[in-house]
Short mmCIF file of C-alpha atoms and ligand atoms in Angstrom, two decimals:
data_model
loop_
_atom_site.label_atom_id
_atom_site.label_comp_id
_atom_site.label_asym_id
_atom_site.label_seq_id
_atom_site.Cartn_x
_atom_site.Cartn_y
_atom_site.Cartn_z
CA MET A 204 58.33 16.91 -78.39
CA GLU A 205 59.99 13.50 -78.49
CA SER A 206 63.32 13.62 -80.22
CA THR A 207 64.00 10.98 -82.86
CA GLU A 208 67.73 11.20 -82.10
CA PRO A 209 68.81 8.45 -79.73
CA ARG A 210 69.49 10.13 -76.40
CA ILE A 211 73.13 10.92 -75.83
CA ARG A 212 74.31 9.14 -72.71
CA GLY A 213 77.78 9.40 -71.32
CA ARG A 214 79.35 7.91 -68.23
CA LEU A 215 81.84 8.64 -65.54
CA ALA A 216 83.37 5.33 -64.46
CA PRO A 217 85.79 5.89 -61.60
CA SER A 218 87.56 3.05 -59.82
CA PRO A 219 87.37 3.55 -56.05
CA THR A 220 91.05 2.73 -55.64
CA GLY A 221 91.92 6.12 -54.19
CA ALA A 222 91.00 9.77 -54.33
CA LEU A 223 90.59 11.62 -57.63
CA HIS A 224 93.63 13.56 -58.76
CA LEU A 225 93.98 16.28 -61.37
CA GLY A 226 94.44 13.76 -64.18
CA ASN A 227 91.18 11.89 -63.46
CA ALA A 228 89.41 15.18 -62.93
CA ARG A 229 90.43 16.48 -66.33
CA SER A 230 89.08 13.39 -68.14
CA PHE A 231 85.85 13.53 -66.14
CA LEU A 232 85.37 17.23 -66.89
CA LEU A 233 85.77 16.55 -70.61
CA ALA A 234 83.42 13.54 -70.47
CA TRP A 235 80.83 15.70 -68.73
CA LEU A 236 81.24 18.66 -71.09
CA SER A 237 81.10 16.56 -74.24
CA VAL A 238 77.76 15.03 -73.22
CA ARG A 239 76.14 17.96 -71.42
CA SER A 240 77.00 20.42 -74.20
CA ARG A 241 74.80 18.31 -76.47
CA GLY A 242 71.98 17.95 -73.95
CA GLY A 243 72.83 14.38 -72.99
CA SER A 244 72.62 12.59 -69.68
CA ILE A 245 75.36 11.21 -67.47
CA VAL A 246 75.60 7.90 -65.66
CA LEU A 247 78.00 7.47 -62.75
CA ARG A 248 79.28 3.92 -62.41
CA ILE A 249 81.61 2.67 -59.72
CA GLU A 250 84.14 0.17 -61.08
CA ASP A 251 85.08 -1.69 -57.93
CA LEU A 252 86.09 -5.09 -59.29
CA ASP A 253 89.82 -4.57 -58.86
CA HIS A 254 89.76 -6.09 -55.37
CA PRO A 255 93.20 -5.70 -53.91
CA LYS A 256 93.27 -2.03 -54.86
CA VAL A 257 89.69 -1.03 -53.96
CA LYS A 258 89.65 1.15 -50.85
CA PRO A 259 86.66 1.37 -48.51
CA GLY A 260 85.21 4.86 -48.49
CA ALA A 261 86.88 5.85 -51.75
CA ALA A 262 83.59 5.91 -53.66
CA ALA A 263 82.07 8.40 -51.19
CA GLY A 264 85.17 10.56 -51.54
CA ILE A 265 84.84 10.48 -55.32
CA PHE A 266 81.22 11.66 -55.19
CA GLU A 267 82.32 14.49 -52.97
CA ASP A 268 85.23 15.44 -55.24
CA LEU A 269 83.07 15.41 -58.37
CA ARG A 270 80.38 17.54 -56.74
CA TRP A 271 82.98 19.93 -55.39
CA LEU A 272 84.16 20.47 -58.97
CA GLY A 273 80.58 21.14 -60.04
CA LEU A 274 80.00 17.95 -62.04
CA ASP A 275 76.65 16.20 -61.71
CA TRP A 276 75.01 13.02 -62.93
CA ASP A 277 71.49 11.82 -63.63
CA GLU A 278 71.91 8.22 -62.57
CA GLY A 279 74.29 6.60 -60.15
CA PRO A 280 74.69 4.68 -56.92
CA ASP A 281 73.66 7.63 -54.78
CA VAL A 282 70.75 8.88 -56.93
CA GLY A 283 69.42 5.61 -58.39
CA GLY A 284 68.02 5.21 -61.88
CA PRO A 285 66.52 2.59 -64.21
CA CYS A 286 69.78 0.83 -65.12
CA GLY A 287 71.08 0.09 -61.64
CA PRO A 288 72.73 -1.11 -59.63
CA TYR A 289 75.51 1.30 -60.60
CA VAL A 290 78.22 -0.49 -58.65
CA GLN A 291 79.94 -3.29 -60.52
CA SER A 292 80.39 -5.59 -57.54
CA LEU A 293 76.57 -5.73 -57.34
CA ARG A 294 76.24 -6.76 -61.00
CA ARG A 295 77.97 -10.14 -60.99
CA ALA A 296 74.94 -12.02 -62.33
CA ARG A 297 75.16 -10.00 -65.54
CA TYR A 298 78.82 -10.79 -66.04
CA ARG A 299 78.21 -14.47 -65.31
CA GLU A 300 75.54 -14.49 -68.01
CA ALA A 301 77.80 -12.77 -70.54
CA LEU A 302 80.61 -15.19 -69.71
CA ALA A 303 78.25 -18.14 -70.27
CA ALA A 304 77.34 -16.71 -73.67
CA LEU A 305 81.01 -16.41 -74.63
CA ARG A 306 81.70 -19.93 -73.38
CA ALA A 307 78.75 -21.29 -75.39
CA LYS A 308 80.33 -19.79 -78.50
CA GLY A 309 83.72 -21.26 -77.69
CA LEU A 310 85.18 -17.77 -77.34
CA ALA A 311 86.38 -17.84 -73.74
CA TYR A 312 88.72 -20.16 -71.87
CA PRO A 313 90.59 -20.22 -68.56
CA CYS A 314 94.37 -19.73 -68.66
CA VAL A 315 96.88 -20.47 -65.91
CA CYS A 316 99.96 -18.89 -67.48
CA SER A 317 101.79 -16.31 -65.42
CA ARG A 318 102.91 -13.06 -66.98
CA ARG A 319 106.39 -14.53 -66.99
CA ASP A 320 105.26 -17.65 -68.89
CA VAL A 321 103.72 -15.37 -71.49
CA ALA A 322 106.89 -13.29 -71.73
CA GLU A 323 109.06 -16.38 -72.14
CA ALA A 324 106.89 -17.73 -74.92
CA GLN A 325 107.60 -14.58 -76.91
CA SER A 326 110.09 -14.97 -79.70
CA ALA A 327 110.00 -11.72 -81.63
CA PRO A 328 111.04 -8.46 -80.02
CA HIS A 329 108.31 -5.85 -79.83
CA GLY A 330 107.73 -2.37 -78.60
CA ARG A 331 104.68 -2.83 -76.42
CA ASP A 332 104.78 -2.62 -72.68
CA PRO A 333 105.13 -5.90 -70.78
CA HIS A 334 101.46 -5.81 -69.75
CA SER A 335 100.38 -6.31 -73.31
CA LEU A 336 102.65 -9.08 -74.53
CA ALA A 337 100.85 -11.15 -77.13
CA TYR A 338 99.61 -14.33 -75.55
CA ASP A 339 100.34 -17.45 -77.56
CA GLY A 340 97.13 -19.37 -76.86
CA HIS A 341 98.89 -21.98 -74.73
CA CYS A 342 95.78 -22.82 -72.64
CA ARG A 343 93.27 -22.94 -75.51
CA GLY A 344 91.26 -26.12 -75.09
CA ARG A 345 93.35 -27.15 -72.10
CA PHE A 346 90.79 -26.97 -69.27
CA ALA A 347 87.14 -27.98 -69.31
CA SER A 348 86.23 -25.53 -66.57
CA TRP A 349 87.43 -22.71 -64.33
CA GLU A 350 87.61 -25.19 -61.43
CA GLU A 351 89.84 -27.49 -63.44
CA ALA A 352 92.17 -24.60 -64.20
CA CYS A 353 92.19 -23.61 -60.50
CA ALA A 354 93.23 -27.15 -59.61
CA ALA A 355 96.29 -26.78 -61.86
CA LEU A 356 97.53 -23.81 -59.84
CA PRO A 357 99.08 -23.56 -56.41
CA PRO A 358 96.65 -22.35 -53.73
CA GLY A 359 96.16 -18.61 -53.77
CA ARG A 360 96.71 -18.18 -57.49
CA LEU A 361 93.78 -17.68 -59.84
CA PRO A 362 93.45 -18.35 -63.56
CA VAL A 363 92.32 -15.63 -65.97
CA TRP A 364 89.61 -15.83 -68.58
CA ARG A 365 90.92 -15.22 -72.08
CA PHE A 366 89.01 -14.26 -75.20
CA ARG A 367 89.82 -16.03 -78.45
CA ALA A 368 90.90 -13.11 -80.61
CA ALA A 369 90.01 -13.47 -84.27
CA PRO A 370 92.78 -12.74 -86.77
CA GLY A 371 92.43 -9.46 -88.65
CA VAL A 372 92.44 -5.77 -87.93
CA SER A 373 90.29 -4.28 -85.19
CA ALA A 374 89.32 -0.71 -86.05
CA PHE A 375 87.21 2.15 -84.76
CA ASP A 376 86.82 5.84 -85.50
CA ASP A 377 87.75 7.78 -82.41
CA ALA A 378 86.05 11.18 -82.22
CA PHE A 379 89.31 12.77 -81.03
CA LEU A 380 92.13 10.56 -82.33
CA GLY A 381 90.61 9.59 -85.65
CA ARG A 382 90.83 6.09 -87.05
CA ARG A 383 92.51 3.59 -84.74
CA GLU A 384 93.53 0.15 -85.85
CA LEU A 385 95.07 -2.76 -84.02
CA ASP A 386 96.01 -6.26 -85.04
CA LEU A 387 94.43 -7.62 -81.90
CA ALA A 388 95.37 -11.26 -82.37
CA GLY A 389 98.92 -10.35 -83.40
CA GLU A 390 99.63 -7.64 -80.84
CA LEU A 391 97.70 -8.81 -77.78
CA GLY A 392 96.71 -12.34 -78.71
CA ASP A 393 93.87 -13.95 -76.77
CA PHE A 394 93.52 -11.14 -74.26
CA ALA A 395 92.59 -11.61 -70.60
CA PHE A 396 89.24 -10.10 -69.69
CA ALA A 397 88.72 -11.17 -66.06
CA ARG A 398 90.46 -12.90 -63.19
CA ASP A 399 87.29 -14.13 -61.56
CA PRO A 400 85.08 -17.24 -61.80
CA ASP A 401 82.06 -15.15 -62.88
CA GLY A 402 83.96 -13.14 -65.46
CA ALA A 403 83.70 -10.10 -63.19
CA GLY A 404 86.73 -8.16 -64.43
CA TYR A 405 87.30 -4.79 -66.03
CA GLN A 406 87.12 -5.64 -69.74
CA LEU A 407 83.97 -7.76 -69.69
CA ALA A 408 82.20 -5.66 -67.06
CA CYS A 409 82.89 -2.47 -69.00
CA ALA A 410 81.59 -3.92 -72.28
CA VAL A 411 78.49 -5.37 -70.60
CA ASP A 412 77.69 -2.29 -68.50
CA ASP A 413 78.20 0.33 -71.21
CA ALA A 414 75.55 -1.53 -73.20
CA ALA A 415 73.25 -2.29 -70.25
CA MET A 416 73.35 1.35 -69.16
CA GLY A 417 72.58 2.65 -72.64
CA VAL A 418 75.89 4.48 -72.90
CA THR A 419 76.32 6.07 -76.34
CA GLU A 420 79.60 7.87 -75.67
CA VAL A 421 82.72 6.75 -73.82
CA LEU A 422 85.23 9.55 -73.21
CA ARG A 423 88.32 8.49 -71.26
CA GLY A 424 92.10 8.73 -71.18
CA ASP A 425 94.07 7.55 -74.19
CA ASP A 426 95.86 4.96 -72.06
CA LEU A 427 92.72 2.87 -72.63
CA VAL A 428 92.86 2.70 -76.44
CA ASP A 429 94.04 -0.93 -76.39
CA ALA A 430 91.30 -1.74 -73.88
CA THR A 431 88.79 -0.32 -76.34
CA HIS A 432 89.88 -2.84 -78.96
CA CYS A 433 89.29 -5.63 -76.42
CA GLN A 434 85.89 -4.22 -75.49
CA LEU A 435 84.91 -3.95 -79.17
CA ALA A 436 85.69 -7.65 -79.62
CA LEU A 437 83.62 -8.56 -76.55
CA GLN A 438 80.71 -6.36 -77.67
CA ALA A 439 80.70 -7.92 -81.12
CA ALA A 440 80.78 -11.44 -79.68
CA LEU A 441 77.88 -10.61 -77.35
CA GLY A 442 75.83 -8.72 -79.96
CA LEU A 443 76.07 -5.45 -78.01
CA PRO A 444 75.98 -1.98 -79.58
CA ARG A 445 79.17 0.01 -80.04
CA PRO A 446 79.27 3.43 -78.38
CA ARG A 447 81.16 6.43 -79.77
CA TYR A 448 84.69 6.52 -78.35
CA VAL A 449 86.69 9.61 -77.48
CA HIS A 450 90.19 9.12 -76.08
CA VAL A 451 91.86 12.22 -74.73
CA PRO A 452 95.50 12.75 -73.74
CA LEU A 453 96.45 12.29 -70.11
CA VAL A 454 97.91 14.83 -67.73
CA VAL A 455 101.66 14.35 -67.36
CA ALA A 456 104.33 15.85 -65.15
CA GLU A 457 107.42 17.72 -66.39
CA ASP A 458 109.16 14.38 -66.92
CA GLY A 459 106.54 13.45 -69.50
CA ARG A 460 105.17 10.61 -67.38
CA ARG A 461 101.54 10.34 -66.36
CA LEU A 462 100.73 11.86 -62.98
CA ALA A 463 101.70 9.62 -60.10
CA LYS A 464 102.51 9.88 -56.41
CA ARG A 465 106.14 10.76 -57.04
CA HIS A 466 104.99 13.98 -58.73
CA GLY A 467 103.46 15.22 -55.51
CA ASP A 468 100.00 15.17 -54.05
CA THR A 469 97.57 16.37 -56.72
CA ARG A 470 94.48 14.86 -55.12
CA LEU A 471 91.43 17.11 -55.28
CA ALA A 472 90.72 16.47 -51.60
CA THR A 473 94.18 17.74 -50.70
CA LEU A 474 93.80 20.86 -52.80
CA ARG A 475 90.38 21.49 -51.28
CA ASP A 476 91.72 21.06 -47.75
CA ALA A 477 94.51 23.49 -48.58
CA GLY A 478 91.91 26.10 -49.47
CA VAL A 479 92.33 26.07 -53.25
CA PRO A 480 88.96 27.13 -54.67
CA ALA A 481 87.16 24.64 -56.95
CA ALA A 482 86.85 27.39 -59.56
CA ARG A 483 90.63 27.62 -59.81
CA VAL A 484 90.96 23.87 -60.29
CA VAL A 485 88.23 23.82 -62.94
CA GLY A 486 89.90 26.81 -64.61
CA LEU A 487 93.15 24.86 -64.74
CA LEU A 488 91.45 21.79 -66.20
CA ALA A 489 89.80 24.09 -68.75
CA TRP A 490 93.12 25.74 -69.63
CA TRP A 491 94.70 22.33 -70.09
CA SER A 492 91.82 21.57 -72.44
CA GLY A 493 92.12 24.69 -74.58
CA LEU A 494 88.85 26.04 -73.18
CA ALA A 495 89.99 28.96 -70.99
CA PRO A 496 93.04 31.22 -70.53
CA PHE A 497 95.65 30.38 -67.93
CA GLY A 498 94.56 31.44 -64.47
CA ALA A 499 90.84 31.50 -65.29
CA GLU A 500 88.40 30.65 -62.52
CA CYS A 501 85.13 29.09 -63.57
CA ALA A 502 82.54 26.36 -63.08
CA PRO A 503 82.03 23.47 -65.49
CA ALA A 504 78.67 24.93 -66.57
CA ASP A 505 80.43 28.13 -67.71
CA LEU A 506 82.31 26.07 -70.28
CA LEU A 507 79.29 24.46 -71.93
CA ALA A 508 78.42 27.14 -74.47
CA ASP A 509 81.83 27.22 -76.16
CA PHE A 510 82.84 23.62 -75.67
CA SER A 511 84.25 21.77 -78.64
CA LEU A 512 86.47 18.71 -78.69
CA SER A 513 88.41 20.37 -81.50
CA ARG A 514 89.75 22.91 -78.99
CA VAL A 515 91.41 20.22 -76.88
CA PRO A 516 95.17 20.08 -77.59
CA ARG A 517 96.59 16.88 -79.09
CA ALA A 518 99.52 16.89 -76.70
CA PRO A 519 99.24 15.78 -73.08
CA ALA A 520 98.48 18.46 -70.50
CA VAL A 521 101.54 19.24 -68.38
CA LEU A 522 101.68 19.85 -64.66
CA ASP A 523 104.55 22.33 -64.88
CA ALA A 524 106.11 24.87 -62.52
CA ARG A 525 103.56 27.54 -63.40
CA VAL A 526 100.69 25.20 -62.53
CA ARG A 527 102.38 24.12 -59.32
CA ALA A 528 102.83 27.71 -58.27
CA MET A 529 99.18 28.50 -58.97
CA LEU A 530 98.02 25.58 -56.83
CA GLY A 531 100.63 25.96 -54.13
CA LEU A 532 102.06 22.50 -54.84
N1 LIG B 1708 87.46 2.55 -64.07
C1 LIG B 1708 88.51 2.87 -65.00
C2 LIG B 1708 89.51 3.77 -64.34
O1 LIG B 1708 89.18 4.49 -63.43
C3 LIG B 1708 88.02 3.62 -66.21
C4 LIG B 1708 87.42 2.75 -67.14
C5 LIG B 1708 86.76 3.39 -68.31
O2 LIG B 1708 86.60 4.62 -68.40
O3 LIG B 1708 86.39 2.60 -69.16
O4 LIG B 1708 90.65 3.73 -64.73
ZN1 ZN B 1709 97.72 -19.92 -70.57
#
């Protein structure tokens, strides 16, 4: 009876910074379908380390939204499981331990440079967005401890932890995008992985938790491809296994930009309150994903039998006039 295949385990990793909108929902549906269509299990993890943006009550709203769509999970904050806790703010000891391991290897150091300092140290022009300017390593070896770095800053400002990026090409085979390569040291430099004394920040927490929760597949929006390269470097440094990665296009509005407030209220809770049936929303997400005709109404489970990643269009899904009309937006 026991399968020799390692169990497929996927995860839904929402940040409780607000309610789910159609863009999040589409990525979560695909993450669920990819794993469930192969008989795998799903872990729900709440990524609540982004303090200023975390909203009380948002996690409960996300559970409700996901269940309304018809998505379920086998382990999570509300159902428990062997790999808990499933809320990152309750897992600080693990991040502290991972940070200590990186420090022991000389791979992590505190940095006090502002984004502006980093921008000013740039000489060559480049095409990346200002969030991913290559850092020049200015603070390497500069501070003996986090506290020492804190003391070099005005009150209220915190250092970041940076990872010493090795020169060379970082590469992985994405199950949707194909081979992805990045000159991590050249393009990002020593990237920041946490703004927190314990190392409790997105990049490190994600790398640590995907491994600790036995995640074998990470399906998420393709805005996180660069983050994946950072997480691969952290995993390798910590001796953690590498999951399979699947990065899917985002949902955009007619202007080609990713869904945001200015494009109108596409929150699931708002649609639900307006009386839009869940089946219509799931049908839309399925149509955007090449899995159902326009205007279909269905449940996620109806899509399992014919699901294939190869049906998902390469281009971003577009919230256009036809979609707006269907949803009453
Ligand atoms: N918590 C992140 C977000 O909601 C997703 C991180 C991930 O999937 O790795 O944007
Ligand atoms: Zn610095």
